[in-house]
Tab-separated table of C-alpha atoms and ligand atoms in Angstrom:
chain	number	residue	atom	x	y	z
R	1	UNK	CA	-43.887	11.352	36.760
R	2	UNK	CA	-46.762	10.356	39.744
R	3	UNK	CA	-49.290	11.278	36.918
R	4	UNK	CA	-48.047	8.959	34.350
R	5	UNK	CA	-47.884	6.124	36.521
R	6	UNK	CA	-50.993	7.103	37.648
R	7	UNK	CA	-52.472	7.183	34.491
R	8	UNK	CA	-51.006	4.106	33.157
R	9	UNK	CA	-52.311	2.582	36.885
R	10	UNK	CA	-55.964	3.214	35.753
R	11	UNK	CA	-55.180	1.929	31.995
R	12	UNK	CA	-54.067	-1.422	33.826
R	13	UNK	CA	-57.247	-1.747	36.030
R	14	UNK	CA	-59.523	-0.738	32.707
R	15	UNK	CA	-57.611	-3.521	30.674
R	16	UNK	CA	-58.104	-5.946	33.650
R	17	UNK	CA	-61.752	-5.340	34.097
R	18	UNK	CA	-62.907	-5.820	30.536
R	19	UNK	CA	-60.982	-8.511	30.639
R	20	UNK	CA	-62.356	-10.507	33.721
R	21	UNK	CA	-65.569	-9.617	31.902
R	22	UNK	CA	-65.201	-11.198	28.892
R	23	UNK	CA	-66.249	-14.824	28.502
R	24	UNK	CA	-66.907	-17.725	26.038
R	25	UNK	CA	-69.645	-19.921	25.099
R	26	UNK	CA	-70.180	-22.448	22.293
R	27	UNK	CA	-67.356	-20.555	20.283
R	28	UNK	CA	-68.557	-16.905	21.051
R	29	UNK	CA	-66.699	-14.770	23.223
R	30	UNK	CA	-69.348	-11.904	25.127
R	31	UNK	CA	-68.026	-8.952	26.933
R	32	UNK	CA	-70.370	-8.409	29.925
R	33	UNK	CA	-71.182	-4.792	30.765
R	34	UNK	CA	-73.108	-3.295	33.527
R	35	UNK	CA	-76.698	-3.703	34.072
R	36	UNK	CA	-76.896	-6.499	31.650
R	37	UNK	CA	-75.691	-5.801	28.925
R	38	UNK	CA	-73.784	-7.872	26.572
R	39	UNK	CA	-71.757	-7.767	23.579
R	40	UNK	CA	-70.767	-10.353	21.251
R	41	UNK	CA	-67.168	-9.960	20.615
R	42	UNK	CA	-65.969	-12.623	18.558
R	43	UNK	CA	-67.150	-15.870	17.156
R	44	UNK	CA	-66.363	-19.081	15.076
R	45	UNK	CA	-69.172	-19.624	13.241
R	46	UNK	CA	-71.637	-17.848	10.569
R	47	UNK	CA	-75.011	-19.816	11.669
R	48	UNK	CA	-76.157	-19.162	15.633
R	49	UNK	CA	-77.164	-22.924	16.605
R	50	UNK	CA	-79.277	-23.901	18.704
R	51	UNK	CA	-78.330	-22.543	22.052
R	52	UNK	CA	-75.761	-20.279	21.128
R	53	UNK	CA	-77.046	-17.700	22.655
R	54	UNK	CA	-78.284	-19.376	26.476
R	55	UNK	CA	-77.913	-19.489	30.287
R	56	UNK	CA	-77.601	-15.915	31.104
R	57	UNK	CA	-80.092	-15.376	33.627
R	58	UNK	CA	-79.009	-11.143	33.761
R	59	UNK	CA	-79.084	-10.299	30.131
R	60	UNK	CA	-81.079	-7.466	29.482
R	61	UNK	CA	-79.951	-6.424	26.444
R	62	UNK	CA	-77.646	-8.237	23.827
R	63	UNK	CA	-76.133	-6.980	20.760
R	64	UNK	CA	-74.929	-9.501	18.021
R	65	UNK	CA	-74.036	-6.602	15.710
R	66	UNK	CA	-71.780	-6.247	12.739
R	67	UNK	CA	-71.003	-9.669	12.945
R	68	UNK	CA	-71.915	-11.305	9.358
R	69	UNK	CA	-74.359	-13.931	10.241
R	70	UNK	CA	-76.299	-15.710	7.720
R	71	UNK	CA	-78.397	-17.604	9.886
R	72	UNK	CA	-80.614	-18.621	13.006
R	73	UNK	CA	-80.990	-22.023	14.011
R	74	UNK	CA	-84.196	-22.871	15.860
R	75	UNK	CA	-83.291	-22.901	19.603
R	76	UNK	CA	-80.396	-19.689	19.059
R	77	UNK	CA	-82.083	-18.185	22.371
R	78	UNK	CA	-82.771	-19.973	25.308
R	79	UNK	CA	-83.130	-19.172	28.809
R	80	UNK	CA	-82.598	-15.366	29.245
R	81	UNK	CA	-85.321	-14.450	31.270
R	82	UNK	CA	-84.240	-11.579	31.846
R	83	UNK	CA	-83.736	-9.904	28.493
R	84	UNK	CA	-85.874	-7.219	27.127
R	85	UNK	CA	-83.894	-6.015	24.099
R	86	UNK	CA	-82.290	-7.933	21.467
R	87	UNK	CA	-80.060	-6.201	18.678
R	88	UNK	CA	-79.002	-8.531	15.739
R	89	UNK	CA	-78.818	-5.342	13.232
R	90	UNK	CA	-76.363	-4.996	10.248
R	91	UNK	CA	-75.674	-8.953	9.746
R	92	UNK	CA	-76.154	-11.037	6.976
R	93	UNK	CA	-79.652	-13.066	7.427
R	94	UNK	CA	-81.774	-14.043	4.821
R	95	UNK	CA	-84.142	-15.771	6.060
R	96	UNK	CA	-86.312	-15.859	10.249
R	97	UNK	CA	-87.200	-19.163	11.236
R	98	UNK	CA	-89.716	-20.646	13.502
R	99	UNK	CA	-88.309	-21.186	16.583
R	100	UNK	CA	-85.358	-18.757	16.898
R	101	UNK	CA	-87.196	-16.312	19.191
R	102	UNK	CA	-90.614	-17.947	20.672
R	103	UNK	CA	-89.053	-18.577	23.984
R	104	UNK	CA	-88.544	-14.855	24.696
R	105	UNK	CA	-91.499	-14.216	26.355
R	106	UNK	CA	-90.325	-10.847	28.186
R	107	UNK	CA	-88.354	-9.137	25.271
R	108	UNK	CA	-89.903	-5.694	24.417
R	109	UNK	CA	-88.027	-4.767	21.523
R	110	UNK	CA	-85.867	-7.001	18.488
R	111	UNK	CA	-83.888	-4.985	16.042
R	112	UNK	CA	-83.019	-6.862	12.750
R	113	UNK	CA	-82.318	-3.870	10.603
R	114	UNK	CA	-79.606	-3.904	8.082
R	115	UNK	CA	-80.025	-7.627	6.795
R	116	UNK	CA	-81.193	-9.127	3.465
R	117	UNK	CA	-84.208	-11.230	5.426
R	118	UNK	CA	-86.512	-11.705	1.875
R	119	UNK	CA	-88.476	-14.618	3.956
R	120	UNK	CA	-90.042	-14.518	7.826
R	121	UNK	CA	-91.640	-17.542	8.673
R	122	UNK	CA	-95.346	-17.151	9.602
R	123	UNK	CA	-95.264	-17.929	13.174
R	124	UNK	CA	-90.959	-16.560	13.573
R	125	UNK	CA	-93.130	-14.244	16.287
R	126	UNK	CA	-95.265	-16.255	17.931
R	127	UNK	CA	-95.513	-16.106	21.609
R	128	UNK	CA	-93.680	-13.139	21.815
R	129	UNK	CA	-95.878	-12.124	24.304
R	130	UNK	CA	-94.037	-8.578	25.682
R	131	UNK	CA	-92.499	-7.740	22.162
R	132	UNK	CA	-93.951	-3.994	21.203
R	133	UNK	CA	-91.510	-2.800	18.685
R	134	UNK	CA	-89.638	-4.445	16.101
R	135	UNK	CA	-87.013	-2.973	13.273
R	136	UNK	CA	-87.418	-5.044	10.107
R	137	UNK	CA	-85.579	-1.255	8.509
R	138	UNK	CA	-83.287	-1.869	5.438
R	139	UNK	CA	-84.110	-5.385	4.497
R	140	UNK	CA	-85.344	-7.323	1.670
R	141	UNK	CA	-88.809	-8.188	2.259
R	142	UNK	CA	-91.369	-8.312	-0.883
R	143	UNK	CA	-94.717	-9.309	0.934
R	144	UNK	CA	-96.388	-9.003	4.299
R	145	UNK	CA	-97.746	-12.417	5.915
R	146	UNK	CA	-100.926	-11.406	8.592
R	147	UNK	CA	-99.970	-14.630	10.389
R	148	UNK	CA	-96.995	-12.467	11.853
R	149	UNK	CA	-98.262	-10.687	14.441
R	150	UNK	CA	-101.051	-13.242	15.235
R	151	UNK	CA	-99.680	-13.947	18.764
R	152	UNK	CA	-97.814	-10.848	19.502
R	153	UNK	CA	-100.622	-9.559	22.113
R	154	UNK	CA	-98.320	-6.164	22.741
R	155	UNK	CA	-97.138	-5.270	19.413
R	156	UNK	CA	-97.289	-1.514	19.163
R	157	UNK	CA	-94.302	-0.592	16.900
R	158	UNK	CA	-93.525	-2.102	13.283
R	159	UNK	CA	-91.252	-0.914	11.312
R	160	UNK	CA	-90.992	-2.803	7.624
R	161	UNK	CA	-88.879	1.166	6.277
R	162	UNK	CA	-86.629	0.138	3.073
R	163	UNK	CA	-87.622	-3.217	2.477
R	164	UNK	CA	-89.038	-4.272	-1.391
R	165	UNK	CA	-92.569	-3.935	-0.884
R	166	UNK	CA	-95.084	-3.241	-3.465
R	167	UNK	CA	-97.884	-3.056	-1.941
R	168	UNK	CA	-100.249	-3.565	0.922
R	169	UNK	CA	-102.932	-6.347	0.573
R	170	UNK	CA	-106.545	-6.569	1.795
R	171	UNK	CA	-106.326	-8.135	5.904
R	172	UNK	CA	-102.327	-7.232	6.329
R	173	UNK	CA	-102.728	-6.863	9.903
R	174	UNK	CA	-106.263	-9.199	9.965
R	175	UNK	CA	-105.706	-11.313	12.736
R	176	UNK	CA	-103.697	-9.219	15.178
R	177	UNK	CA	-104.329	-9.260	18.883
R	178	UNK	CA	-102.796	-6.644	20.058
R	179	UNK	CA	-105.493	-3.419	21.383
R	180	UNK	CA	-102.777	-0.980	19.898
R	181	UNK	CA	-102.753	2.042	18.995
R	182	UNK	CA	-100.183	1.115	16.060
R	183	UNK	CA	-97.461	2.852	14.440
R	184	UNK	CA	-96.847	1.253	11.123
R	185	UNK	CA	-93.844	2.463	9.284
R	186	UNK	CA	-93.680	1.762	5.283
R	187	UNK	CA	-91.211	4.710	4.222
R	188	UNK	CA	-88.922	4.144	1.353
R	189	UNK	CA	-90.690	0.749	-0.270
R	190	UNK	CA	-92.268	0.906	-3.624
R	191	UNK	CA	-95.853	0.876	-2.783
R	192	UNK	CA	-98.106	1.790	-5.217
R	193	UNK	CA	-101.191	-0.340	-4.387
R	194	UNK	CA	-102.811	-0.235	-1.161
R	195	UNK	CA	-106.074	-2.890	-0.864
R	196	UNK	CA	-108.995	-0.826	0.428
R	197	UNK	CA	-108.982	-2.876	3.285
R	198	UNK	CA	-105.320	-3.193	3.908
R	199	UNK	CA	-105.433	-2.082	7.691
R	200	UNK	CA	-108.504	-3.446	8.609
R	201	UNK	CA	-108.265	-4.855	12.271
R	202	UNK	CA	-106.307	-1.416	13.607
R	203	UNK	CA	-108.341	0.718	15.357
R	204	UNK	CA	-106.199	3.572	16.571
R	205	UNK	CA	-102.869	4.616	14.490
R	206	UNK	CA	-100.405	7.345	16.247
R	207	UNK	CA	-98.465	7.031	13.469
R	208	UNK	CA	-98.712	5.306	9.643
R	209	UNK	CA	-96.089	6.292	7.467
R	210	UNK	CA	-96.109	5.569	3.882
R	211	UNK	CA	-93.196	8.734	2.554
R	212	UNK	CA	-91.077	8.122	-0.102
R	213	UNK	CA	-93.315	5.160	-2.351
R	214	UNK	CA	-94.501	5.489	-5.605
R	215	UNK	CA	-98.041	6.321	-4.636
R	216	UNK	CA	-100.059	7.931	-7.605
R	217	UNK	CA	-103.616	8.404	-6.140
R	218	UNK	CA	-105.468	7.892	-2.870
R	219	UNK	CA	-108.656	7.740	-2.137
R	220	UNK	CA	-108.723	7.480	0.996
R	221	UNK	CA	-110.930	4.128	1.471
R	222	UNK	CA	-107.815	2.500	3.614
R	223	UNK	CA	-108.526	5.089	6.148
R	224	UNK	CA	-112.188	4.202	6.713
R	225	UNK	CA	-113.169	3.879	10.167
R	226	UNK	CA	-109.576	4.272	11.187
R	227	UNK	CA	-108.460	7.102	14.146
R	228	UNK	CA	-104.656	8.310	13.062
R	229	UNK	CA	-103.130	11.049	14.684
R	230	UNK	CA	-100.302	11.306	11.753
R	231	UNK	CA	-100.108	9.933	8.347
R	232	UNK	CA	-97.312	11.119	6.387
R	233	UNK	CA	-97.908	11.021	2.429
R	234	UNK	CA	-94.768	12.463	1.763
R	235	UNK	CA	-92.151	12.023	-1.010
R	236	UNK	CA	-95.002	9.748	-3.533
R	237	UNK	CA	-96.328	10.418	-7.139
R	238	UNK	CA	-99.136	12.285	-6.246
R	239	UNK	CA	-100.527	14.816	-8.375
R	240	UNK	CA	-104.045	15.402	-7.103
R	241	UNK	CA	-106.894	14.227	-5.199
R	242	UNK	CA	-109.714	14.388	-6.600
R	243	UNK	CA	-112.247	16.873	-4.243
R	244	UNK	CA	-115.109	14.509	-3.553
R	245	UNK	CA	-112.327	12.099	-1.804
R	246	UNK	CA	-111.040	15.006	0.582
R	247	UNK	CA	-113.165	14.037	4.103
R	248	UNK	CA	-111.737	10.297	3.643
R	249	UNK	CA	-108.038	11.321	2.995
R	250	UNK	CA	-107.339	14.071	5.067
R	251	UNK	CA	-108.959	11.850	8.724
R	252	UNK	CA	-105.666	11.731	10.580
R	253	UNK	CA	-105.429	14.847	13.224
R	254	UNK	CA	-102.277	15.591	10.766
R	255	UNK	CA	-100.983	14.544	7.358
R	256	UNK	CA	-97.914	15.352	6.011
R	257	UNK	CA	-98.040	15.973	1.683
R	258	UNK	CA	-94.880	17.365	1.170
R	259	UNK	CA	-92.762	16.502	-1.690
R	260	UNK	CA	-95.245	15.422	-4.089
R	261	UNK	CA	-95.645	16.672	-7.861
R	262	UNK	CA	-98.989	18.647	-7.028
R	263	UNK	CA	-100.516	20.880	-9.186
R	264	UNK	CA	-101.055	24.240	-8.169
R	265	UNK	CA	-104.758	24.306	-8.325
R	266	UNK	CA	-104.630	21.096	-6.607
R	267	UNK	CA	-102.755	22.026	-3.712
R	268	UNK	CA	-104.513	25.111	-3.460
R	269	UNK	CA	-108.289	23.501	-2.981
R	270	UNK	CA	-106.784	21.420	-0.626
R	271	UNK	CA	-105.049	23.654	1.528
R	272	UNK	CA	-108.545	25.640	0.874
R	273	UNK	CA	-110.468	22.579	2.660
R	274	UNK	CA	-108.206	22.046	5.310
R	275	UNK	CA	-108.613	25.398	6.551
R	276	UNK	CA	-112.149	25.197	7.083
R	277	UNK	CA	-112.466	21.660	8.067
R	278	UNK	CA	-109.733	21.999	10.895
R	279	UNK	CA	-107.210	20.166	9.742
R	280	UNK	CA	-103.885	20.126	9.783
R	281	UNK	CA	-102.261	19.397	6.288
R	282	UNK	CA	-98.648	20.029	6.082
R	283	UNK	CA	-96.994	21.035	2.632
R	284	UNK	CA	-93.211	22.040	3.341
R	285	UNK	CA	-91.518	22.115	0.151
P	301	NAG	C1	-67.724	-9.090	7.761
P	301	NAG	O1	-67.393	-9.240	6.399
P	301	NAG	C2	-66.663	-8.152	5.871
P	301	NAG	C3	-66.509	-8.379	4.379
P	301	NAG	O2	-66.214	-9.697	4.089
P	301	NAG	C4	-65.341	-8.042	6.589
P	301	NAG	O3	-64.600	-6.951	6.086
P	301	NAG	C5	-65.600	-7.850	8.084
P	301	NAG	O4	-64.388	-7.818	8.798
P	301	NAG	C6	-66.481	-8.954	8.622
P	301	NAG	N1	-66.844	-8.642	9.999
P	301	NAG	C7	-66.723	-9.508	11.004
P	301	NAG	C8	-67.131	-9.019	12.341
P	301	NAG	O5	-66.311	-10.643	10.848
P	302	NAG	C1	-90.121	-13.123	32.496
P	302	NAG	O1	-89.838	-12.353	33.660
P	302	NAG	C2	-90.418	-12.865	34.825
P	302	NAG	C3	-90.178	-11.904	35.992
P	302	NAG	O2	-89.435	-10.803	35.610
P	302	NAG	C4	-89.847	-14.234	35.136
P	302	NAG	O3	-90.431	-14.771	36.301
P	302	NAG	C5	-90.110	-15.161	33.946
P	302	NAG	O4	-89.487	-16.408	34.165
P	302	NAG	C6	-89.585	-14.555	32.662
P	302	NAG	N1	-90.024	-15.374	31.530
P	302	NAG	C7	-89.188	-16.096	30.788
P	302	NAG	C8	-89.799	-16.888	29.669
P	302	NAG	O5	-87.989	-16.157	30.956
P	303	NAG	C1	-96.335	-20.986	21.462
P	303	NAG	O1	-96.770	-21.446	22.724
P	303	NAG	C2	-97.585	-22.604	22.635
P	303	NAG	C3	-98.099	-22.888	24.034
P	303	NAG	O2	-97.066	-22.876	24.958
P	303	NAG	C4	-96.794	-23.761	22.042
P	303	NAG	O3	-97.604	-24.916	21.923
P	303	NAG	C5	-96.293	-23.353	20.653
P	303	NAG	O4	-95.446	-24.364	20.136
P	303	NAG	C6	-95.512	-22.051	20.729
P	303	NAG	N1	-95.201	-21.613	19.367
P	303	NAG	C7	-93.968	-21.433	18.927
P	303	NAG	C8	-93.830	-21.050	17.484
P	303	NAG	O5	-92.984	-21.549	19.634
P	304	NAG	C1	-105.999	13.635	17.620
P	304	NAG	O1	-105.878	14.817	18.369
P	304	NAG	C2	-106.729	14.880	19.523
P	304	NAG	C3	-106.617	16.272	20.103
P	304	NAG	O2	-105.281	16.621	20.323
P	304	NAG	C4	-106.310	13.783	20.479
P	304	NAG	O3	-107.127	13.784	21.609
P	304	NAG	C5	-106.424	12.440	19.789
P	304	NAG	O4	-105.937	11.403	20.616
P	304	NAG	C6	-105.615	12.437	18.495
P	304	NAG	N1	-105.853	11.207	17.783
P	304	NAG	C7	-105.010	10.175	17.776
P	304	NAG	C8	-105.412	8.979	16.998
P	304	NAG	O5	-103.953	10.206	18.376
């Protein structure tokens, strides 16, 4: 009997607590958690207007997830100077506007996977001056626009995985400021065409993955001048590489060729060169 009051005592004073930490702003009702951290609970609208989303001087990290938005109004975030991570994955935006984000000078990290953004704005990250990763994952995006990252001085961390991208044009990353090193993740895009001087501007890459494109021959002239410690090549169309273009493919201190329609004899000369050029060329089938 004591332990079922007892339990139903600490059900009451859970129920209580979540509750006295709930509130509502402009329509949207946040549950407050400890250390900063809120979650958007409910809300009346499908567009975030400008400042929906303000006046909470101990965010740290917010989650708008799951919620169906279609849009961002310019102003959306305003005065959270505390918030370092911002989660507005698996809603329904098409589109990243100037002006939605530029006054969050201190967040580190903004997931928008799981949307159907086809359009970012050229300067959507401007002044973004802390931000080092961002999740574009599982979107709709066709092209890259090298005005992006233009004023993102601590960018480290991209992420543009399942999006509709066919290739990667000459200057992508041209006029970033940011002193790296990068990791630029392409997986599961339809690249076939990569300019020659598609990542000129990076110095140092830890990691540039292009798996599961429809790559049919490299040559290797991307990676000129370039210091990668893994580039995965996995899961393309790739056949063979011609010999002569060995040295300028195989730079990175690994790559990863797995799951690609090599021939034998092509595999084998490769695996051949690795070997005595001390590199590491991974083939797990
Ligand atoms: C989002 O939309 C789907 C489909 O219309 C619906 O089932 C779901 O409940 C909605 N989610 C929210 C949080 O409104
Ligand atoms: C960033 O954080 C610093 C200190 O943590 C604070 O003084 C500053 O106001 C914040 N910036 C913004 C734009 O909120
Ligand atoms: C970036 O900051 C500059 C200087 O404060 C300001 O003039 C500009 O409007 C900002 N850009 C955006 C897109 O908010
Ligand atoms: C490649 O490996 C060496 C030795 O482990 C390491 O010092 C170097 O930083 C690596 N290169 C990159 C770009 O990470």
């Amino acid at each position: 009997m004591h332990k079922i009051l007892c339990l139903l005592c600490v059900i009451y004073l859970l129920t209580v607590s979540a509750i006295k930490n709930r509130f509502e702003k402009n329509g949207i009702t946040f549950e407050r958690h400890r250390g900063g951290n809120y979650d958007l609970l409910t809300h009346e609208v499908l567009t975030l207007q400008s400042g929906s989303i303000a006046d909470m001087p101990d965010a740290y990290r917010i989650y708008l997830r799951e919620q169906n938005f279609t849009d961002m109004e310019p102003g959306t975030f305003q005065n959270l100077p505390s918030l370092k991570t911002l989660f507005v994955f698996s809603n329904k935006l098409q589109k990243i506007k100037t002006g939605v984000f530029n006054s969050l000078t201190n967040l580190t990290l903004l997931d928008l996977h799981a949307n159907r953004i086809s359009h970012i704005d050229p300067n959507a990250f401007d002044n973004l001056t802390s931000l080092e990763i961002i999740v574009l994952l599982n979107n709709r995006l066709t092209s890259l626009d090298s005005h992006w990252f233009e004023l993102t001085p601590s960018i480290k961390w991209i992420s543009f995985a399942e999006n509709q991208l066919t290739e990667i044009p000459a200057h992508a990353f041209g006029n970033i400021k940011s002193p790296g090193p990068f990791s630029l993740i392409f997986d599961g895009n339809q690249i076939t065409n990569i300019d020659n001087h598609a990542f000129e501007g990076l110095a140092e890459i830890i990691f540039l993955s292009l798996s599961s494109n429809k790559i049919k021959t490299v040559t290797g002239n991307f990676l000129e001048g370039l210091e990668i410690d893994l580039l995965s090549l996995k899961d393309n169309d790739i056949k063979c590489i011609d010999q002569e273009y060995f040295g300028a493919v195989f730079v990175a201190n690994k790559t990863d060729i797995s799951k690609n329609p090599w021939t034998l004899q092509c595999l084998t000369e490769i695996q051949t060169w690795a070997e005595q050029h001390d590199k590491t060329v991974e083939h797990a089938s």
